[in-house]
Coordinates of C-alpha atoms in Angstrom, one line a residue:
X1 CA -17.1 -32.3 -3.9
X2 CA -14.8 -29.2 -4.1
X3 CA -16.1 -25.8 -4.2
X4 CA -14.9 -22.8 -6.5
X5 CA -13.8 -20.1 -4.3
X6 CA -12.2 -16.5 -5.3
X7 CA -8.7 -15.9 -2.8
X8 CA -8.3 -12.1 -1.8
X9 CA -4.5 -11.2 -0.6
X10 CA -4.1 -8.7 1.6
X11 CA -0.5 -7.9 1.9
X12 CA 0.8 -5.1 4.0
X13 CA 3.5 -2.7 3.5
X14 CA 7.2 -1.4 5.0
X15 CA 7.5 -1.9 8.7
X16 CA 3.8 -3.6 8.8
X17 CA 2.2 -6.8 9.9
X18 CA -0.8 -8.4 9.1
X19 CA -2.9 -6.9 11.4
X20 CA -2.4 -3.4 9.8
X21 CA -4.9 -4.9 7.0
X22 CA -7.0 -6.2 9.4
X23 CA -9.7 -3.3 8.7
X24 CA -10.0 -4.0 5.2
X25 CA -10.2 -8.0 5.8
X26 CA -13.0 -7.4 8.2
X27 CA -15.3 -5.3 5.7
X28 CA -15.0 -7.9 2.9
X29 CA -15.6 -11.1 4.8
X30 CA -18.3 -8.9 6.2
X31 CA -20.0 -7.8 3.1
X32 CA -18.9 -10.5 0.5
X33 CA -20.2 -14.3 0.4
X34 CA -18.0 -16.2 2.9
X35 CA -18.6 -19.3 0.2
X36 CA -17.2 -17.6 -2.7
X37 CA -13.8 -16.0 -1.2
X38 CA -11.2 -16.8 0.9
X39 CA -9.2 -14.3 2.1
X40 CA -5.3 -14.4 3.2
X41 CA -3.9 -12.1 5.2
X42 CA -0.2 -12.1 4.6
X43 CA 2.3 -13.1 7.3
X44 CA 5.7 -13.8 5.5
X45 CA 7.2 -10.3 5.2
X46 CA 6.1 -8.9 8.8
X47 CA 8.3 -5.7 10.3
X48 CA 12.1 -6.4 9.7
X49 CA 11.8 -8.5 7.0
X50 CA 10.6 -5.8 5.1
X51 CA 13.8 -4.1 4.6
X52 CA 14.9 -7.7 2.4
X53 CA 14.1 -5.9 -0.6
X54 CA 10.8 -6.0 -2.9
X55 CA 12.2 -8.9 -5.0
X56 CA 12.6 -11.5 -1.8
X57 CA 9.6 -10.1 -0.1
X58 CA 8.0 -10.9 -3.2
X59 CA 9.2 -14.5 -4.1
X60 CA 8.3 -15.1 -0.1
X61 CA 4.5 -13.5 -1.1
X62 CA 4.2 -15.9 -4.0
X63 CA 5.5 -19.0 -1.9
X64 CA 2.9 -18.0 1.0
X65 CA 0.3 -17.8 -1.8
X66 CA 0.9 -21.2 -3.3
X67 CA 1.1 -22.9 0.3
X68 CA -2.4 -21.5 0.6
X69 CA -3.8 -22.4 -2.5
X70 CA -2.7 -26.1 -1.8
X71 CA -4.1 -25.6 1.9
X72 CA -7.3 -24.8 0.6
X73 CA -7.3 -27.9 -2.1
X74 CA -6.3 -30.2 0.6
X75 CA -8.0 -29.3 3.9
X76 CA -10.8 -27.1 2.9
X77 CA -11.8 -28.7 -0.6
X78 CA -12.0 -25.1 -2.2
X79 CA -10.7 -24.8 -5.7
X80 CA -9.2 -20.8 -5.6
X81 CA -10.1 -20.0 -10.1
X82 CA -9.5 -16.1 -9.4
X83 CA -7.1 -13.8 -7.4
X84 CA -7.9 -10.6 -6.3
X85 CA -4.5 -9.3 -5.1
X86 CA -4.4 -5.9 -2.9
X87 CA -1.5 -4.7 -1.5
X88 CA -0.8 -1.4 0.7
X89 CA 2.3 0.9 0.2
X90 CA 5.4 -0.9 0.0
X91 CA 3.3 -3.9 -0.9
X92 CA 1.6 -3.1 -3.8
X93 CA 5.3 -3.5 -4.9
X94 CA 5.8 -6.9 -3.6
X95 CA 2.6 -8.1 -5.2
X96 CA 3.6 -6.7 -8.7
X97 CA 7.0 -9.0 -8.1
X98 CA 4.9 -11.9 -6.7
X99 CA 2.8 -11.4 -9.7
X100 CA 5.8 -12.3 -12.4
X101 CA 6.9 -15.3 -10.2
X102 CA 3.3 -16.7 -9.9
X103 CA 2.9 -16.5 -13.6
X104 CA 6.5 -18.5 -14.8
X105 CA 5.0 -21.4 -12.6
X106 CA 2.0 -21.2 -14.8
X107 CA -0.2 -20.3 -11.8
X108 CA -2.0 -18.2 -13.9
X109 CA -3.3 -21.3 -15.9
X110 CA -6.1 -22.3 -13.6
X111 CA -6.8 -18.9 -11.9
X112 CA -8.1 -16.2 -13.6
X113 CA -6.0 -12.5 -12.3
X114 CA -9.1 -11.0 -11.5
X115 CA -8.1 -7.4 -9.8
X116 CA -4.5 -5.7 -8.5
X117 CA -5.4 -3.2 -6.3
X118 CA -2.9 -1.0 -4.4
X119 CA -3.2 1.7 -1.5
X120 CA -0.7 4.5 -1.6
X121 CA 2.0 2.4 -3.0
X122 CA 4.7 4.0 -4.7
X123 CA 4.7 2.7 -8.3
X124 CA 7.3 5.4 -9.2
X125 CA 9.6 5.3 -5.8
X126 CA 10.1 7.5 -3.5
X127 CA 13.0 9.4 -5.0
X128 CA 12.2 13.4 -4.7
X129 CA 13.1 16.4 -6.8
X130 CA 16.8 16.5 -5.9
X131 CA 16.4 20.3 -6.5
X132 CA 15.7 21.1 -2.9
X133 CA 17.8 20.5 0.1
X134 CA 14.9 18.5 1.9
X135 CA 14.3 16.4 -1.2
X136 CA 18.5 16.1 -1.0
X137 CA 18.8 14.8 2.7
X138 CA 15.5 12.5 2.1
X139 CA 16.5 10.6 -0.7
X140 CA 20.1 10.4 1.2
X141 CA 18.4 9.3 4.5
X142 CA 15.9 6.5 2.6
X143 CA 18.4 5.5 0.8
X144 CA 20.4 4.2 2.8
X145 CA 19.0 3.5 6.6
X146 CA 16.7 0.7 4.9
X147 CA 18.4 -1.8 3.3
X148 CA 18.2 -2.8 0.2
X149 CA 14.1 -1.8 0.6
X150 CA 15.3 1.5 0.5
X151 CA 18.3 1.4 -2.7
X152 CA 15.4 -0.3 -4.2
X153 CA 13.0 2.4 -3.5
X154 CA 15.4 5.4 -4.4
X155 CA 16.3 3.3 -7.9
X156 CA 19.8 3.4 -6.6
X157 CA 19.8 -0.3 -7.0
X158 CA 21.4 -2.9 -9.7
X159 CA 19.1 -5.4 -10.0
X160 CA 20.4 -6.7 -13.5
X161 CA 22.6 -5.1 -15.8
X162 CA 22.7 -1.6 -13.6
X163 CA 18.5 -1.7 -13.8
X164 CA 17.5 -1.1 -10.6
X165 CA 14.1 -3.4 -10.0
X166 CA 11.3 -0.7 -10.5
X167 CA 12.5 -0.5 -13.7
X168 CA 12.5 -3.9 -14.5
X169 CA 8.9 -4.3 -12.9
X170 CA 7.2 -1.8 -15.4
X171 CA 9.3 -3.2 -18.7
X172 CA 6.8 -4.9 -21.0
X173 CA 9.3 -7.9 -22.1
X174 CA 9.6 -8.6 -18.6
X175 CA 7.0 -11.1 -17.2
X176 CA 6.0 -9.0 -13.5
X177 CA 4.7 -6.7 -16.3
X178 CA 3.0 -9.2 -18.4
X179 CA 1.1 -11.2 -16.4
X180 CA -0.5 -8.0 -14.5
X181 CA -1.5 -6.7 -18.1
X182 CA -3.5 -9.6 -17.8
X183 CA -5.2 -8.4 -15.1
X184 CA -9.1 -8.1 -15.5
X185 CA -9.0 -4.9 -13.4
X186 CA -6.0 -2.6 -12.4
X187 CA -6.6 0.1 -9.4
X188 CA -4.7 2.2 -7.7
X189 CA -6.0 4.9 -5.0
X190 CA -3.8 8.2 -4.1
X191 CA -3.8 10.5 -1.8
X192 CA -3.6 13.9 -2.9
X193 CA -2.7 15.3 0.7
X194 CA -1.3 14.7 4.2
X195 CA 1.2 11.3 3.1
X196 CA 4.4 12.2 4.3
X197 CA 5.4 8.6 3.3
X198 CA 3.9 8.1 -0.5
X199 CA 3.3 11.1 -2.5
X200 CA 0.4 11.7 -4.4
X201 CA 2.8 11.3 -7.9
X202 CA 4.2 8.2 -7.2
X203 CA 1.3 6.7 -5.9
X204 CA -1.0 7.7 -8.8
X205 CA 1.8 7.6 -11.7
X206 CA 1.6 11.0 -12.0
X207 CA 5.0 13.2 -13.4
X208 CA 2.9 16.3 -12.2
X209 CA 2.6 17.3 -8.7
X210 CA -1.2 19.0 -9.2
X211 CA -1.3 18.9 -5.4
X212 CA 2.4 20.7 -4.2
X213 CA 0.2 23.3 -2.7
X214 CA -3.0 21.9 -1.6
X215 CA -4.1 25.3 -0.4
X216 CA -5.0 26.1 -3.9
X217 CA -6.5 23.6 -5.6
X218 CA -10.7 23.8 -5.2
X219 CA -12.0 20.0 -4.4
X220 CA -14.9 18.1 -5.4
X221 CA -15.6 15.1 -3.1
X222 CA -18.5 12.5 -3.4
X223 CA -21.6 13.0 -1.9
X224 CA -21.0 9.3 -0.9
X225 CA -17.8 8.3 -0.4
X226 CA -16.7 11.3 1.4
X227 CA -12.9 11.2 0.7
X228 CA -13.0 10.2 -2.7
X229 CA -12.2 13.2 -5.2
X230 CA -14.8 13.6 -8.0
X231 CA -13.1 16.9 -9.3
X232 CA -10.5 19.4 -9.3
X233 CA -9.7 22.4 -10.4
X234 CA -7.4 25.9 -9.4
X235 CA -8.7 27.4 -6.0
X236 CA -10.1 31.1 -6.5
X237 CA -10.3 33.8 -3.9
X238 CA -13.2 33.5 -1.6
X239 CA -13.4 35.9 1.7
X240 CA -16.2 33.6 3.1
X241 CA -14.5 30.3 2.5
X242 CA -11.1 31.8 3.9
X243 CA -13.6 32.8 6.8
X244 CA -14.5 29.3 7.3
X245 CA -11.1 27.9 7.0
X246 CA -9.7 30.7 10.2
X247 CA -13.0 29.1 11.9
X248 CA -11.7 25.6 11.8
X249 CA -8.2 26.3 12.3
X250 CA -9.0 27.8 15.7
X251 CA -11.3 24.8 16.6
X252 CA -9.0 21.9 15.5
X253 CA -5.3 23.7 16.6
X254 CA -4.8 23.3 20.0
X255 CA -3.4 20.2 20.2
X256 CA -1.1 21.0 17.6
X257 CA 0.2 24.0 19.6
X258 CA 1.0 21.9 22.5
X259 CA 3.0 19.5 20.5
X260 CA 4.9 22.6 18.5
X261 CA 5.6 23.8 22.2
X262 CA 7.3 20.6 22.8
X263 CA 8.6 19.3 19.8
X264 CA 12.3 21.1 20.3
X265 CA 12.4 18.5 23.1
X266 CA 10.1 15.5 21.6
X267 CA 11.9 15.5 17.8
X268 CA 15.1 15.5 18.9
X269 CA 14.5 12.2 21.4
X270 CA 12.0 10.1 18.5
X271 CA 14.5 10.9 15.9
X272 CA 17.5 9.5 17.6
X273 CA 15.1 6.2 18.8
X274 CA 14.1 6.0 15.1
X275 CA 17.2 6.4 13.1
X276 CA 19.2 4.1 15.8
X277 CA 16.4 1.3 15.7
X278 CA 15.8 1.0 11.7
X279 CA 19.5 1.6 11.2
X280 CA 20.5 -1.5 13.5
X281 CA 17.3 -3.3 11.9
X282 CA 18.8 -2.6 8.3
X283 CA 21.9 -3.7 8.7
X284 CA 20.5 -7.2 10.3
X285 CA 18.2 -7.6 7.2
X286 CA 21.6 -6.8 5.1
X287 CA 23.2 -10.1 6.5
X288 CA 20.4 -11.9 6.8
X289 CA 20.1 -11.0 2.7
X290 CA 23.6 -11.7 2.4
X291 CA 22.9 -15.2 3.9
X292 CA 20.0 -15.6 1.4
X293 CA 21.4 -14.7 -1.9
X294 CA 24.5 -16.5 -1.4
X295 CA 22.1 -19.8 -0.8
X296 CA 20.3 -19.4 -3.9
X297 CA 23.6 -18.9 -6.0
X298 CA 24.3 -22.6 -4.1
X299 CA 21.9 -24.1 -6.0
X300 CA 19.6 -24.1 -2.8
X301 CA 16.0 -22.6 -2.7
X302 CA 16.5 -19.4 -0.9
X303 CA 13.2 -18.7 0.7
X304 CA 12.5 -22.7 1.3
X305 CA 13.8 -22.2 5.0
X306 CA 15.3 -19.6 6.7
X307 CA 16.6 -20.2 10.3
X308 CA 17.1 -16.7 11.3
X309 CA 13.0 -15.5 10.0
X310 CA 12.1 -18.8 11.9
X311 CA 9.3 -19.9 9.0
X312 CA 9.4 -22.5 6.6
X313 CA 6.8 -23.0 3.5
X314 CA 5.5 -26.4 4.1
X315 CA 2.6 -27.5 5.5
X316 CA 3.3 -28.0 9.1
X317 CA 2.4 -24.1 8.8
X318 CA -1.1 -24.5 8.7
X319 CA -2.6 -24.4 12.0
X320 CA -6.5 -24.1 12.9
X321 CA -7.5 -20.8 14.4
X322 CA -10.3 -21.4 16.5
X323 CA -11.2 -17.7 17.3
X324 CA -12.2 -17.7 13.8
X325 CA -13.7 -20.8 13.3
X326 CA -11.8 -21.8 10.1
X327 CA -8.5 -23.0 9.3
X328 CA -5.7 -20.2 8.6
X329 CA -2.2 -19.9 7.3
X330 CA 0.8 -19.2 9.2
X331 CA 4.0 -19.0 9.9
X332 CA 6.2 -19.5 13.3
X333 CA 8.0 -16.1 13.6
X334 CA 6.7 -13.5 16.3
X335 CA 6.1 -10.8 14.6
X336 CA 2.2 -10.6 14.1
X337 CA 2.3 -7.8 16.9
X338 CA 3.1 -4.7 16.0
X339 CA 6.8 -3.4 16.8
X340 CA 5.9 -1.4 20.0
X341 CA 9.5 0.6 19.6
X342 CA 9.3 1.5 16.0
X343 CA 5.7 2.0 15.4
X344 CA 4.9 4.6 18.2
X345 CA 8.3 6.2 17.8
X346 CA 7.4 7.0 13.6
X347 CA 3.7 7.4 14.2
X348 CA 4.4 9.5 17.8
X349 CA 3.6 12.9 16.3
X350 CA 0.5 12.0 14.3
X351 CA -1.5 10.0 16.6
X352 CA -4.1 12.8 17.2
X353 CA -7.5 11.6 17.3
X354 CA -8.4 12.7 13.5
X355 CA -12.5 12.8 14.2
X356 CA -14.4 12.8 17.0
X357 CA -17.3 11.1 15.5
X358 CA -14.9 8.3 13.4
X359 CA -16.9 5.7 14.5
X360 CA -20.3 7.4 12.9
X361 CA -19.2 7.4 9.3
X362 CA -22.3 6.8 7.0
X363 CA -22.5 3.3 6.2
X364 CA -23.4 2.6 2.5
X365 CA -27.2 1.1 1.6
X366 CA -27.3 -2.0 -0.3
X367 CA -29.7 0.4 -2.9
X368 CA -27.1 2.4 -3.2
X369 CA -24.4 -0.2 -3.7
X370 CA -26.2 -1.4 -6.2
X371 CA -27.2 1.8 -8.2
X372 CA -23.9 3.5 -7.6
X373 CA -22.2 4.1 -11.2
X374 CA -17.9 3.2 -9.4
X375 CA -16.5 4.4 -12.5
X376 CA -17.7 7.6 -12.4
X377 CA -14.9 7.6 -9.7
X378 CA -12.1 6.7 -11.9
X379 CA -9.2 8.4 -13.5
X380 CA -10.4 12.5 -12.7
X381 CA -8.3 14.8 -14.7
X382 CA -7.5 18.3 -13.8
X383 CA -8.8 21.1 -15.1
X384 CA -7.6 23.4 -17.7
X385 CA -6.2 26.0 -15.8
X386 CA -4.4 23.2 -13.4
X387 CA -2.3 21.8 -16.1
X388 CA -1.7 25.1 -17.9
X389 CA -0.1 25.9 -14.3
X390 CA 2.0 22.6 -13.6
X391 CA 4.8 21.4 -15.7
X392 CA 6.3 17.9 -15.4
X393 CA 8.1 17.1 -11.9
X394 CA 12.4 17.1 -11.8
X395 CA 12.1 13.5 -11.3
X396 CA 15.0 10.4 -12.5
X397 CA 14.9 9.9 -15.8
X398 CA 13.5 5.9 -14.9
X399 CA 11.0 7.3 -13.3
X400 CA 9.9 8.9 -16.3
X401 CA 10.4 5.5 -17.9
X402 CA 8.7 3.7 -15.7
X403 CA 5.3 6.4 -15.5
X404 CA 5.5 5.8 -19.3
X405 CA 5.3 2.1 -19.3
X406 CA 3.0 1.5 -16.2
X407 CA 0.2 4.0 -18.0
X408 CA 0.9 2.0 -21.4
X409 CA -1.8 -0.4 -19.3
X410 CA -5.6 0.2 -18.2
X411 CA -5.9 1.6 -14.7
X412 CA -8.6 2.8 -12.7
X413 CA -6.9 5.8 -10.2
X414 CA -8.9 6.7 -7.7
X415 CA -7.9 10.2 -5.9
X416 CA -8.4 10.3 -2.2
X417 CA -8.2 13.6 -0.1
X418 CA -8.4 12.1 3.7
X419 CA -8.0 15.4 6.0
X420 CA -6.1 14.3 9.1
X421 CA -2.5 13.9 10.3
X422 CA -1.2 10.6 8.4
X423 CA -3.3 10.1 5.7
X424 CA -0.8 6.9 4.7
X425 CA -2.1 5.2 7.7
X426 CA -5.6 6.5 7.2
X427 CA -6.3 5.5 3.6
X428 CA -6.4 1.6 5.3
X429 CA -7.5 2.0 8.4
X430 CA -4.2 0.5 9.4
X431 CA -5.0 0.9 13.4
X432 CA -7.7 1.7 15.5
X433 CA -6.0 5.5 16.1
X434 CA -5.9 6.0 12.5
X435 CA -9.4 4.9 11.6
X436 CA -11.6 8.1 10.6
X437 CA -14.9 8.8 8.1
X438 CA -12.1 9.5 5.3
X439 CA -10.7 6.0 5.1
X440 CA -13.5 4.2 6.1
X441 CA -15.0 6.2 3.3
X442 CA -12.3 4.9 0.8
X443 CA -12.1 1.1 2.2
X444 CA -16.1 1.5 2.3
X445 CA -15.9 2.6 -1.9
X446 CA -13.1 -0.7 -2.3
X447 CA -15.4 -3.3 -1.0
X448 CA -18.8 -1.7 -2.4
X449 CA -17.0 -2.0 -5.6
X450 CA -16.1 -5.8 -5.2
X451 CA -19.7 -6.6 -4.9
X452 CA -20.4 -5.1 -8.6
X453 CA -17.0 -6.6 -10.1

């Protein structure tokens, strides 16, 4: 007799592999009832085939999700009747496109959309005010070194009639935004500080940047959930807390100084490795896209096979994992590793260790999981004084169209202030040097949350 079973996707973002998601798959098969969810960790749009673009990486998410669905029916005699979907930067995108193609197949007829979740994803792109020479040379740089990832991200793309696809995403005729309204739950978390990849605005669907200068804006965290804001409000002048503040800067700043010391020699070396490596990967992912589109305007199904990514959709795919004791879904390409060129070369100058004690982070009760009032967490509006002080953001007029059309839907934003070097890498856990109390403190505050869903 088959057993009902809840399926939690776990798909990473730009440049990743599934093992950057690896943290946040460990705490829920950890904490949740291995009998009512399965949880699929996605392999189909590992490192290069990132740059493809959010629309294939999305139709390749949907396929992988389907194969799985059928793997469980078949081999595992689990009936998946809800989704929870989560996806990380670059991924929350691909799950919103996976989303619309799951629903035209009617997938959404025998599984109940349960919860979208994203984690520093950038719902709004990451185009920047164009009113600064930094935001000038960035959009110039992302829009063009990734592919069609990045046109896509900088809304410099046509994906029908001149609409470049974040645009179509967030229009309600459209069914990628339909069938997430139907969504029980909708979540996004943000981080207010320290993403040099996501900004907070994007992330949270925000067209003011309350947190340009994070020097002045007072925070309120939980007394929990350490990184998770609770309140926020204009900083004021305080001698003792700036006495504080020149107390920690002379404890934590050393290793900084040695790295400012050398970066005239160290920038100069990663930025060549980086800009040569994802420029020779973008233009492979532009013929291999090439290659792809031109199949699908055959006639053929463009992401049934594809020689060059080396992994089909069938179900020759599923193989038995015996470290894990239970069968798992993959596929043949080689790139479940991490890309030991590209990752250490972008993550070179934020690898400090970000806390000593990391590894102690409180661990939440199962009292207070089951007292704790989650929505208390959920959508925290400035103060007064902060809005009086902020006025909306130079952004592209569809970014204004889609911030208007995303927040015409429910969603719970959660705020996150994580206080180390790469907070983008942080707010997942996304590898064992980037693990600290602030994001185990926001995966911690994900999963608790599950259990009272």
């Amino acid at each position: 007799m088959s057993e009902k079973t809840t399926l939690v996707v776990c798909q990473h973002g730009l440049w990743g592999v599934k093992s950057h998601m690896g943290f946040i798959e460990k705490q829920i098969t950890e904490v949740m009832d291995s009998k009512s969810i399965s949880v699929l960790n996605v392999a189909c749009n590992e490192s290069k085939y990132t740059y493809d673009g959010v629309d294939i990486c999305g139709k390749r998410l949907a396929a992988e999700i389907q194969d799985y669905v059928k793997y469980l029916a078949d081999e595992e005699r689990k009936i998946v009747t809800r989704l929870i979907l989560i996806g990380y930067s670059l991924g929350g995108l691909m799950a919103r496109y996976a989303i619309g193609v799951l629903g035209k197949k009617g997938f959404f007829d025998t599984v109940e959309p349960l919860l979208y979740v994203t984690f520093a994803t950038p719902h709004l792109g990451v185009r920047r005010e164009a009113n600064t020479k930094f935001g000038k040379v960035y959009n110039f740089v992302t829009g063009h070194m990734l592919s069609r990832t990045g046109e896509q991200l900088q809304l410099l793309d046509s994906h029908e009639n001149g609409r470049p696809i974040l645009s179509i995403l967030a229009d309600p005729d459209r069914e990628f935004y339909q069938y997430l309204a139907k969504f029980k739950t909708r979540r996004t978390y943000a981080n207010v500080a320290n993403d040099r990849t996501v900004p907070y605005w994007s992330a949270a669907m925000d067209t003011c940047n309350y947190f340009k200068d994070i020097k002045e804006v007072e925070l309120s965290l939980d007394s929990e959930y350490s990184s998770v804001i609770t309140a926020f409000d204009a900083r004021h002048p305080d001698k003792e807390r700036h006495k504080n503040k020149k107390r920690r800067i002379k404890t934590g700043s050393v290793i900084r100084l040695v790295l400012l010391l050398f970066s005239p020699i160290l920038v100069p070396i990663f930025g060549i490795l980086a800009f040569t490596y994802i420029g020779t990967q973008g233009l492979a992912s532009r013929y291999r896209v090439a290659r792809l589109l031109a199949s699908d305007k055959s006639g053929k199904e463009m992401l049934q096979y594809d020689e060059e990514c080396g992994h089909s959709y069938s179900d020759d795919t599923l193989t038995h994992d015996k470290n894990n004791n239970n069968k798992r879904h993959h596929h043949h390409h080689n790139d479940h590793e991490e890309d030991p060129i590209l990752v250490d070369t972008l993550d070179a100058g934020e690898t400090i260790p970000n806390e000593a004690n990391a590894d102690k982070a409180p661990q939440t009760t199962q009292q207070q999981r089951d007292t704790k009032d989650h929505r208390s967490l959920y959508n925290i509006e400035p103060s007064k004084a902060l809005k009086t002080k902020h006025s909306a953001m130079h952004l592209a007029k569809e970014q204004f169209e889609i911030q208007m059309n995303m927040l015409q839907l429910e969603w719970e934003r959660v705020l996150i202030y994580i206080d180390a070097m790469n907070a983008h890498a942080s707010i997942v856990c996304r590898a064992n040097r980037f693990v600290n109390s602030g994001g185990q403190a926001v995966v911690r505050q994900f999963v608790d949350s599950l259990i009272l869903d």
